[in-house]
């Protein structure tokens, strides 16, 4: 016998971690997603004493910061779009957790004070997403008011940029950013951080194999909170003690106002006072700044003032580093609203170059496109490679009439026409989708109304039918009268005369519609029963219909023994013997030979009473 070949190995099963269902996100992956979300939507005020630790953020936009490096979170908001999930009010002395949710400081202190099932007070679950939170995870929040409302912002603290209405007027600032870095400021203010040594160092790093692998900024030329334009535009900045003191005093004012509003609630008053004590302690720490941080802050102030004066004195000269920078327009409130690159090229053609563009322009929006930063978007729009992954952005297309000359528009006419065709096609698809959604919603609403009507009709009709059948079939001590047969009254029958068997003058005697002798209750109960009573009433109903149609001779008398005449019926015989003088059809002859026994089918015609008898 030949050697048996080994059986093939079964396909490898995907390894599943214990305690993780198929398709579920692991706890580690959930933490990573939240960290990416926070890095993409928040801006950060950092502690200067950790500068040497996190300095690589100047060249790595996706670098995630450790929570202890952060002094305060800046959250752009419009109006009162951020609310505390616990008290559903604008947060007082707002605090944010590592999962990205914003709370009132007294509310989150009160929530953390409640012990769990095991009596633990240190770790609690977030009331929104159930992530683990502790007291040390709470960071103060600076709610930065923006001008162009983001309607889709939620209480979770996310900066979701919404589509701005077409025709809105927006003021945009010309931004300047050194290639390969994440530091971005308005062009008129960028001279405070970009020195010639820094530009040369970054140029050398880009040409080398490990480009942008090392930090090119120092602590003194990195944006601080006192740097002009840093708070609304810069994603990372260092905190100076004056900014921290001003923010803590603002929080004390908010807590004092809240304490006045809730002076009748002893529990709330207790936690408001606890939050006030915590903020006062942080204020004392901010006022007593260390000597190292003070020297670094003073050096940064003097160095940035020197760079600004040097730039202003040489502003008329040709900039030798013009190719090392990227220029683009961004909304003046700091939101991620940018001008589309095509329209940037039109403006650059109008003014000669990107560096010669106006510092600020006011445009009227024609169209807007939403997008999210990915690797593909970074490759297409190189001027946005300083933004973190999953950051939501909006591209604005302005009205060029009155903004540039006809010559510049004619230069890019074909590309502008192509953009208009894309917007028209997108508008048609959106209109079709909206019409389809409205049609489906209307159909669903009609189906719900029809289902409700059918259920109501079925319930009512079944109840009414059950009531009528019960009244007609059930035995009763009261004999049938005119009210028992409302259908007969509609036929024009004189029920009172017919019920007594009387006849009027000039008319022949007719049989009464109602029985001359009402059916005794004993007979109805013992002989007829419920089904017999129904049959009895049906016979009386047939007699009434015969009287109304003039078929008095066919009225059935249950007391008569009159024999019926078979000739009153028409008999059609199929498969039986033939009548005299009738020939047998050929088709029937063939069929009879195939069948051993014939069948007879009688079709009777006549009155209903005769058929019944």
PDB file of C-alpha atoms in Angstrom, residues 286-527:
ATOM      1  CA  UNK A 286       1.805  80.216  41.056  1.00  0.00           C
ATOM      2  CA  UNK A 287       2.721  83.414  42.876  1.00  0.00           C
ATOM      3  CA  UNK A 288       5.783  81.843  44.496  1.00  0.00           C
ATOM      4  CA  UNK A 289       7.564  81.013  41.229  1.00  0.00           C
ATOM      5  CA  UNK A 290      10.917  79.278  41.450  1.00  0.00           C
ATOM      6  CA  UNK A 291      14.123  81.104  40.605  1.00  0.00           C
ATOM      7  CA  UNK A 292      14.881  78.805  37.659  1.00  0.00           C
ATOM      8  CA  UNK A 293      11.510  79.416  36.044  1.00  0.00           C
ATOM      9  CA  UNK A 294      11.818  83.143  36.687  1.00  0.00           C
ATOM     10  CA  UNK A 295      15.194  83.361  34.948  1.00  0.00           C
ATOM     11  CA  UNK A 296      13.904  81.381  31.949  1.00  0.00           C
ATOM     12  CA  UNK A 297      10.833  83.601  31.689  1.00  0.00           C
ATOM     13  CA  UNK A 298      12.837  86.814  31.898  1.00  0.00           C
ATOM     14  CA  UNK A 299      15.280  85.539  29.275  1.00  0.00           C
ATOM     15  CA  UNK A 300      12.410  84.657  26.939  1.00  0.00           C
ATOM     16  CA  UNK A 301      10.847  88.110  27.326  1.00  0.00           C
ATOM     17  CA  UNK A 302      14.083  89.921  26.499  1.00  0.00           C
ATOM     18  CA  UNK A 303      15.017  87.628  23.596  1.00  0.00           C
ATOM     19  CA  UNK A 304      11.628  87.851  21.892  1.00  0.00           C
ATOM     20  CA  UNK A 305      11.652  91.649  22.234  1.00  0.00           C
ATOM     21  CA  UNK A 306      15.106  91.752  20.622  1.00  0.00           C
ATOM     22  CA  UNK A 307      14.035  89.551  17.686  1.00  0.00           C
ATOM     23  CA  UNK A 308      10.965  91.701  17.081  1.00  0.00           C
ATOM     24  CA  UNK A 309      12.996  94.912  17.000  1.00  0.00           C
ATOM     25  CA  UNK A 310      15.538  93.358  14.631  1.00  0.00           C
ATOM     26  CA  UNK A 311      12.807  92.279  12.244  1.00  0.00           C
ATOM     27  CA  UNK A 312      11.146  95.689  12.235  1.00  0.00           C
ATOM     28  CA  UNK A 313      14.425  97.427  11.497  1.00  0.00           C
ATOM     29  CA  UNK A 314      15.196  95.144   8.521  1.00  0.00           C
ATOM     30  CA  UNK A 315      11.683  94.798   7.146  1.00  0.00           C
ATOM     31  CA  UNK A 316      12.504  96.741   3.961  1.00  0.00           C
ATOM     32  CA  UNK A 317      15.276  94.376   2.993  1.00  0.00           C
ATOM     33  CA  UNK A 318      14.790  91.168   1.016  1.00  0.00           C
ATOM     34  CA  UNK A 319      14.174  88.190   3.289  1.00  0.00           C
ATOM     35  CA  UNK A 320      16.888  85.578   2.536  1.00  0.00           C
ATOM     36  CA  UNK A 321      14.850  82.799   4.179  1.00  0.00           C
ATOM     37  CA  UNK A 322      11.627  83.275   2.266  1.00  0.00           C
ATOM     38  CA  UNK A 323      11.700  79.736   0.829  1.00  0.00           C
ATOM     39  CA  UNK A 324      12.009  78.200   4.303  1.00  0.00           C
ATOM     40  CA  UNK A 325       8.496  79.273   5.323  1.00  0.00           C
ATOM     41  CA  UNK A 326       4.948  78.334   4.398  1.00  0.00           C
ATOM     42  CA  UNK A 327       2.183  80.940   4.135  1.00  0.00           C
ATOM     43  CA  UNK A 328      -1.564  80.383   4.367  1.00  0.00           C
ATOM     44  CA  UNK A 329      -4.724  82.114   5.566  1.00  0.00           C
ATOM     45  CA  UNK A 330      -6.508  81.036   8.757  1.00  0.00           C
ATOM     46  CA  UNK A 331      -9.579  82.390  10.562  1.00  0.00           C
ATOM     47  CA  UNK A 332      -8.643  85.178  12.946  1.00  0.00           C
ATOM     48  CA  UNK A 333     -10.281  83.495  15.971  1.00  0.00           C
ATOM     49  CA  UNK A 334      -7.824  80.557  15.837  1.00  0.00           C
ATOM     50  CA  UNK A 335     -10.221  77.857  14.639  1.00  0.00           C
ATOM     51  CA  UNK A 336      -9.043  75.367  12.024  1.00  0.00           C
ATOM     52  CA  UNK A 337     -10.676  77.256   9.157  1.00  0.00           C
ATOM     53  CA  UNK A 338      -8.321  77.709   6.219  1.00  0.00           C
ATOM     54  CA  UNK A 339      -8.508  79.157   2.715  1.00  0.00           C
ATOM     55  CA  UNK A 340      -8.504  76.577  -0.063  1.00  0.00           C
ATOM     56  CA  UNK A 341      -5.063  76.213  -1.763  1.00  0.00           C
ATOM     57  CA  UNK A 342      -6.512  77.022  -5.219  1.00  0.00           C
ATOM     58  CA  UNK A 343      -7.702  80.411  -4.038  1.00  0.00           C
ATOM     59  CA  UNK A 344      -4.383  80.949  -2.276  1.00  0.00           C
ATOM     60  CA  UNK A 345      -2.675  80.566  -5.658  1.00  0.00           C
ATOM     61  CA  UNK A 346      -5.089  83.071  -7.184  1.00  0.00           C
ATOM     62  CA  UNK A 347      -4.259  85.605  -4.451  1.00  0.00           C
ATOM     63  CA  UNK A 348      -0.526  84.916  -4.779  1.00  0.00           C
ATOM     64  CA  UNK A 349      -0.760  85.553  -8.543  1.00  0.00           C
ATOM     65  CA  UNK A 350      -2.567  88.811  -7.834  1.00  0.00           C
ATOM     66  CA  UNK A 351       0.008  90.088  -5.287  1.00  0.00           C
ATOM     67  CA  UNK A 352       3.165  88.563  -6.791  1.00  0.00           C
ATOM     68  CA  UNK A 353       4.118  85.993  -4.116  1.00  0.00           C
ATOM     69  CA  UNK A 354       2.864  84.404  -0.914  1.00  0.00           C
ATOM     70  CA  UNK A 355       5.106  86.564   1.250  1.00  0.00           C
ATOM     71  CA  UNK A 356       3.556  89.715  -0.238  1.00  0.00           C
ATOM     72  CA  UNK A 357      -0.023  88.796   0.656  1.00  0.00           C
ATOM     73  CA  UNK A 358      -1.955  91.152   2.964  1.00  0.00           C
ATOM     74  CA  UNK A 359      -1.724  90.540   6.703  1.00  0.00           C
ATOM     75  CA  UNK A 360      -5.505  90.348   7.020  1.00  0.00           C
ATOM     76  CA  UNK A 361      -8.367  90.121   4.556  1.00  0.00           C
ATOM     77  CA  UNK A 362     -12.129  89.951   4.920  1.00  0.00           C
ATOM     78  CA  UNK A 363     -13.852  87.549   2.557  1.00  0.00           C
ATOM     79  CA  UNK A 364     -17.360  86.462   1.705  1.00  0.00           C
ATOM     80  CA  UNK A 365     -17.687  82.705   1.714  1.00  0.00           C
ATOM     81  CA  UNK A 366     -19.038  80.921  -1.374  1.00  0.00           C
ATOM     82  CA  UNK A 367     -18.445  77.283  -0.430  1.00  0.00           C
ATOM     83  CA  UNK A 368     -16.838  75.322   2.383  1.00  0.00           C
ATOM     84  CA  UNK A 369     -15.484  71.779   2.533  1.00  0.00           C
ATOM     85  CA  UNK A 370     -14.941  69.761   5.692  1.00  0.00           C
ATOM     86  CA  UNK A 371     -12.080  67.332   6.065  1.00  0.00           C
ATOM     87  CA  UNK A 372     -10.073  65.420   8.671  1.00  0.00           C
ATOM     88  CA  UNK A 373      -6.301  65.323   8.854  1.00  0.00           C
ATOM     89  CA  UNK A 374      -4.899  62.003   7.649  1.00  0.00           C
ATOM     90  CA  UNK A 375      -1.649  60.970   6.024  1.00  0.00           C
ATOM     91  CA  UNK A 376      -3.210  61.470   2.590  1.00  0.00           C
ATOM     92  CA  UNK A 377      -4.437  64.956   3.487  1.00  0.00           C
ATOM     93  CA  UNK A 378      -0.979  65.834   4.750  1.00  0.00           C
ATOM     94  CA  UNK A 379       0.507  64.772   1.420  1.00  0.00           C
ATOM     95  CA  UNK A 380      -2.005  66.854  -0.542  1.00  0.00           C
ATOM     96  CA  UNK A 381      -1.847  69.944   1.669  1.00  0.00           C
ATOM     97  CA  UNK A 382       1.716  70.300   2.889  1.00  0.00           C
ATOM     98  CA  UNK A 383       0.991  73.550   4.681  1.00  0.00           C
ATOM     99  CA  UNK A 384      -1.161  71.594   7.191  1.00  0.00           C
ATOM    100  CA  UNK A 385       1.355  68.911   8.150  1.00  0.00           C
ATOM    101  CA  UNK A 386       1.799  70.605  11.542  1.00  0.00           C
ATOM    102  CA  UNK A 387      -1.715  69.513  12.602  1.00  0.00           C
ATOM    103  CA  UNK A 388      -2.320  66.291  14.516  1.00  0.00           C
ATOM    104  CA  UNK A 389      -4.053  63.287  13.018  1.00  0.00           C
ATOM    105  CA  UNK A 390      -7.868  63.285  13.212  1.00  0.00           C
ATOM    106  CA  UNK A 391      -8.000  67.054  13.529  1.00  0.00           C
ATOM    107  CA  UNK A 392     -11.121  68.457  11.842  1.00  0.00           C
ATOM    108  CA  UNK A 393     -10.522  71.309   9.397  1.00  0.00           C
ATOM    109  CA  UNK A 394     -12.667  73.446   7.070  1.00  0.00           C
ATOM    110  CA  UNK A 395     -11.527  74.797   3.692  1.00  0.00           C
ATOM    111  CA  UNK A 396     -13.119  78.096   2.670  1.00  0.00           C
ATOM    112  CA  UNK A 397     -13.654  79.197  -0.942  1.00  0.00           C
ATOM    113  CA  UNK A 398     -14.171  83.007  -1.045  1.00  0.00           C
ATOM    114  CA  UNK A 399     -15.987  85.217  -3.486  1.00  0.00           C
ATOM    115  CA  UNK A 400     -13.216  86.535  -5.792  1.00  0.00           C
ATOM    116  CA  UNK A 401     -15.202  89.427  -7.201  1.00  0.00           C
ATOM    117  CA  UNK A 402     -13.783  92.581  -5.665  1.00  0.00           C
ATOM    118  CA  UNK A 403     -10.916  90.619  -4.104  1.00  0.00           C
ATOM    119  CA  UNK A 404      -8.695  90.109  -7.180  1.00  0.00           C
ATOM    120  CA  UNK A 405      -8.604  91.492 -10.723  1.00  0.00           C
ATOM    121  CA  UNK A 406     -10.149  89.944 -13.824  1.00  0.00           C
ATOM    122  CA  UNK A 407      -6.681  89.020 -15.070  1.00  0.00           C
ATOM    123  CA  UNK A 408      -6.042  86.699 -12.115  1.00  0.00           C
ATOM    124  CA  UNK A 409      -9.482  85.113 -12.445  1.00  0.00           C
ATOM    125  CA  UNK A 410      -8.918  84.417 -16.159  1.00  0.00           C
ATOM    126  CA  UNK A 411      -5.597  82.777 -15.319  1.00  0.00           C
ATOM    127  CA  UNK A 412      -7.351  80.088 -13.218  1.00  0.00           C
ATOM    128  CA  UNK A 413     -10.742  80.094 -14.958  1.00  0.00           C
ATOM    129  CA  UNK A 414     -10.690  76.419 -15.956  1.00  0.00           C
ATOM    130  CA  UNK A 415      -9.762  75.245 -12.455  1.00  0.00           C
ATOM    131  CA  UNK A 416     -12.367  77.492 -10.856  1.00  0.00           C
ATOM    132  CA  UNK A 417     -15.012  76.179 -13.285  1.00  0.00           C
ATOM    133  CA  UNK A 418     -14.062  72.632 -12.339  1.00  0.00           C
ATOM    134  CA  UNK A 419     -14.565  73.461  -8.658  1.00  0.00           C
ATOM    135  CA  UNK A 420     -17.983  74.955  -9.453  1.00  0.00           C
ATOM    136  CA  UNK A 421     -18.989  71.752 -11.280  1.00  0.00           C
ATOM    137  CA  UNK A 422     -17.941  69.678  -8.289  1.00  0.00           C
ATOM    138  CA  UNK A 423     -19.995  71.844  -5.959  1.00  0.00           C
ATOM    139  CA  UNK A 424     -23.031  71.657  -8.281  1.00  0.00           C
ATOM    140  CA  UNK A 425     -22.795  67.866  -8.441  1.00  0.00           C
ATOM    141  CA  UNK A 426     -22.415  67.703  -4.677  1.00  0.00           C
ATOM    142  CA  UNK A 427     -25.454  69.950  -4.225  1.00  0.00           C
ATOM    143  CA  UNK A 428     -27.531  67.707  -6.521  1.00  0.00           C
ATOM    144  CA  UNK A 429     -26.533  64.613  -4.598  1.00  0.00           C
ATOM    145  CA  UNK A 430     -27.313  66.348  -1.319  1.00  0.00           C
ATOM    146  CA  UNK A 431     -30.740  67.431  -2.629  1.00  0.00           C
ATOM    147  CA  UNK A 432     -31.493  63.897  -3.808  1.00  0.00           C
ATOM    148  CA  UNK A 433     -30.420  62.427  -0.498  1.00  0.00           C
ATOM    149  CA  UNK A 434     -32.549  64.946   1.372  1.00  0.00           C
ATOM    150  CA  UNK A 435     -35.581  64.265  -0.848  1.00  0.00           C
ATOM    151  CA  UNK A 436     -35.100  60.529  -0.436  1.00  0.00           C
ATOM    152  CA  UNK A 437     -34.841  60.891   3.318  1.00  0.00           C
ATOM    153  CA  UNK A 438     -37.978  63.037   3.457  1.00  0.00           C
ATOM    154  CA  UNK A 439     -39.864  60.546   1.276  1.00  0.00           C
ATOM    155  CA  UNK A 440     -38.817  57.624   3.455  1.00  0.00           C
ATOM    156  CA  UNK A 441     -39.743  59.560   6.576  1.00  0.00           C
ATOM    157  CA  UNK A 442     -43.174  60.427   5.127  1.00  0.00           C
ATOM    158  CA  UNK A 443     -43.753  56.804   4.091  1.00  0.00           C
ATOM    159  CA  UNK A 444     -42.766  55.603   7.546  1.00  0.00           C
ATOM    160  CA  UNK A 445     -45.107  58.144   9.145  1.00  0.00           C
ATOM    161  CA  UNK A 446     -48.002  57.064   6.888  1.00  0.00           C
ATOM    162  CA  UNK A 447     -47.289  53.430   7.669  1.00  0.00           C
ATOM    163  CA  UNK A 448     -47.379  54.190  11.389  1.00  0.00           C
ATOM    164  CA  UNK A 449     -50.674  56.065  10.998  1.00  0.00           C
ATOM    165  CA  UNK A 450     -52.151  53.223   8.941  1.00  0.00           C
ATOM    166  CA  UNK A 451     -51.013  50.657  11.493  1.00  0.00           C
ATOM    167  CA  UNK A 452     -52.535  52.682  14.313  1.00  0.00           C
ATOM    168  CA  UNK A 453     -55.794  53.074  12.366  1.00  0.00           C
ATOM    169  CA  UNK A 454     -55.936  49.379  11.551  1.00  0.00           C
ATOM    170  CA  UNK A 455     -55.310  48.426  15.157  1.00  0.00           C
ATOM    171  CA  UNK A 456     -58.029  50.812  16.342  1.00  0.00           C
ATOM    172  CA  UNK A 457     -60.453  49.585  13.678  1.00  0.00           C
ATOM    173  CA  UNK A 458     -59.701  45.942  14.453  1.00  0.00           C
ATOM    174  CA  UNK A 459     -60.152  46.477  18.170  1.00  0.00           C
ATOM    175  CA  UNK A 460     -63.419  48.398  17.703  1.00  0.00           C
ATOM    176  CA  UNK A 461     -64.876  46.089  15.041  1.00  0.00           C
ATOM    177  CA  UNK A 462     -64.042  42.938  16.951  1.00  0.00           C
ATOM    178  CA  UNK A 463     -65.602  44.345  20.091  1.00  0.00           C
ATOM    179  CA  UNK A 464     -68.740  45.435  18.189  1.00  0.00           C
ATOM    180  CA  UNK A 465     -69.029  42.101  16.336  1.00  0.00           C
ATOM    181  CA  UNK A 466     -68.583  40.148  19.540  1.00  0.00           C
ATOM    182  CA  UNK A 467     -71.303  42.224  21.154  1.00  0.00           C
ATOM    183  CA  UNK A 468     -73.750  41.662  18.256  1.00  0.00           C
ATOM    184  CA  UNK A 469     -73.096  37.929  18.040  1.00  0.00           C
ATOM    185  CA  UNK A 470     -73.493  37.556  21.759  1.00  0.00           C
ATOM    186  CA  UNK A 471     -76.811  39.433  21.667  1.00  0.00           C
ATOM    187  CA  UNK A 472     -78.102  37.449  18.645  1.00  0.00           C
ATOM    188  CA  UNK A 473     -76.968  33.932  19.602  1.00  0.00           C
ATOM    189  CA  UNK A 474     -77.218  33.848  23.359  1.00  0.00           C
ATOM    190  CA  UNK A 475     -80.653  32.695  24.676  1.00  0.00           C
ATOM    191  CA  UNK A 476     -82.729  35.428  26.169  1.00  0.00           C
ATOM    192  CA  UNK A 477     -86.060  35.561  27.966  1.00  0.00           C
ATOM    193  CA  UNK A 478     -87.096  38.511  25.806  1.00  0.00           C
ATOM    194  CA  UNK A 479     -88.483  37.513  22.362  1.00  0.00           C
ATOM    195  CA  UNK A 480     -86.991  39.120  19.239  1.00  0.00           C
ATOM    196  CA  UNK A 481     -88.466  42.463  18.312  1.00  0.00           C
ATOM    197  CA  UNK A 482     -87.838  45.229  15.774  1.00  0.00           C
ATOM    198  CA  UNK A 483     -84.684  46.420  17.533  1.00  0.00           C
ATOM    199  CA  UNK A 484     -83.165  42.951  17.147  1.00  0.00           C
ATOM    200  CA  UNK A 485     -83.116  43.271  13.317  1.00  0.00           C
ATOM    201  CA  UNK A 486     -82.047  46.788  12.307  1.00  0.00           C
ATOM    202  CA  UNK A 487     -81.311  45.604   8.745  1.00  0.00           C
ATOM    203  CA  UNK A 488     -84.999  44.814   8.150  1.00  0.00           C
ATOM    204  CA  UNK A 489     -85.994  48.337   9.068  1.00  0.00           C
ATOM    205  CA  UNK A 490     -83.675  49.615   6.344  1.00  0.00           C
ATOM    206  CA  UNK A 491     -85.516  47.432   3.792  1.00  0.00           C
ATOM    207  CA  UNK A 492     -88.780  49.376   4.348  1.00  0.00           C
ATOM    208  CA  UNK A 493     -90.663  46.616   6.195  1.00  0.00           C
ATOM    209  CA  UNK A 494     -93.394  47.574   8.621  1.00  0.00           C
ATOM    210  CA  UNK A 495     -92.036  45.621  11.535  1.00  0.00           C
ATOM    211  CA  UNK A 496     -94.910  46.400  13.898  1.00  0.00           C
ATOM    212  CA  UNK A 497     -97.584  45.167  11.469  1.00  0.00           C
ATOM    213  CA  UNK A 498     -95.539  42.200  10.358  1.00  0.00           C
ATOM    214  CA  UNK A 499     -94.822  41.220  13.907  1.00  0.00           C
ATOM    215  CA  UNK A 500     -98.524  40.835  14.764  1.00  0.00           C
ATOM    216  CA  UNK A 501     -99.435  39.071  11.514  1.00  0.00           C
ATOM    217  CA  UNK A 502    -102.056  41.734  10.634  1.00  0.00           C
ATOM    218  CA  UNK A 503    -102.851  42.756   7.059  1.00  0.00           C
ATOM    219  CA  UNK A 504    -104.240  45.917   5.630  1.00  0.00           C
ATOM    220  CA  UNK A 505    -107.327  46.271   3.526  1.00  0.00           C
ATOM    221  CA  UNK A 506    -106.945  45.552  -0.177  1.00  0.00           C
ATOM    222  CA  UNK A 507    -103.906  43.325   0.288  1.00  0.00           C
ATOM    223  CA  UNK A 508    -103.675  39.562   0.407  1.00  0.00           C
ATOM    224  CA  UNK A 509    -102.915  37.771   3.601  1.00  0.00           C
ATOM    225  CA  UNK A 510     -99.167  37.398   4.062  1.00  0.00           C
ATOM    226  CA  UNK A 511     -97.179  35.303   6.460  1.00  0.00           C
ATOM    227  CA  UNK A 512     -95.828  37.204   9.402  1.00  0.00           C
ATOM    228  CA  UNK A 513     -92.219  38.066   9.465  1.00  0.00           C
ATOM    229  CA  UNK A 514     -91.962  37.210  13.143  1.00  0.00           C
ATOM    230  CA  UNK A 515     -93.167  33.836  14.468  1.00  0.00           C
ATOM    231  CA  UNK A 516     -96.827  33.900  15.410  1.00  0.00           C
ATOM    232  CA  UNK A 517     -95.921  32.094  18.594  1.00  0.00           C
ATOM    233  CA  UNK A 518     -92.624  33.284  20.061  1.00  0.00           C
ATOM    234  CA  UNK A 519     -90.130  30.497  20.703  1.00  0.00           C
ATOM    235  CA  UNK A 520     -90.406  29.390  24.322  1.00  0.00           C
ATOM    236  CA  UNK A 521     -87.332  29.857  26.458  1.00  0.00           C
ATOM    237  CA  UNK A 522     -87.421  26.231  27.548  1.00  0.00           C
ATOM    238  CA  UNK A 523     -87.411  25.033  23.927  1.00  0.00           C
ATOM    239  CA  UNK A 524     -84.627  27.412  22.991  1.00  0.00           C
ATOM    240  CA  UNK A 525     -82.473  26.208  25.851  1.00  0.00           C
ATOM    241  CA  UNK A 526     -83.126  22.475  25.600  1.00  0.00           C
ATOM    242  CA  UNK A 527     -83.790  21.745  21.915  1.00  0.00           C
TER     243      UNK A 527
END
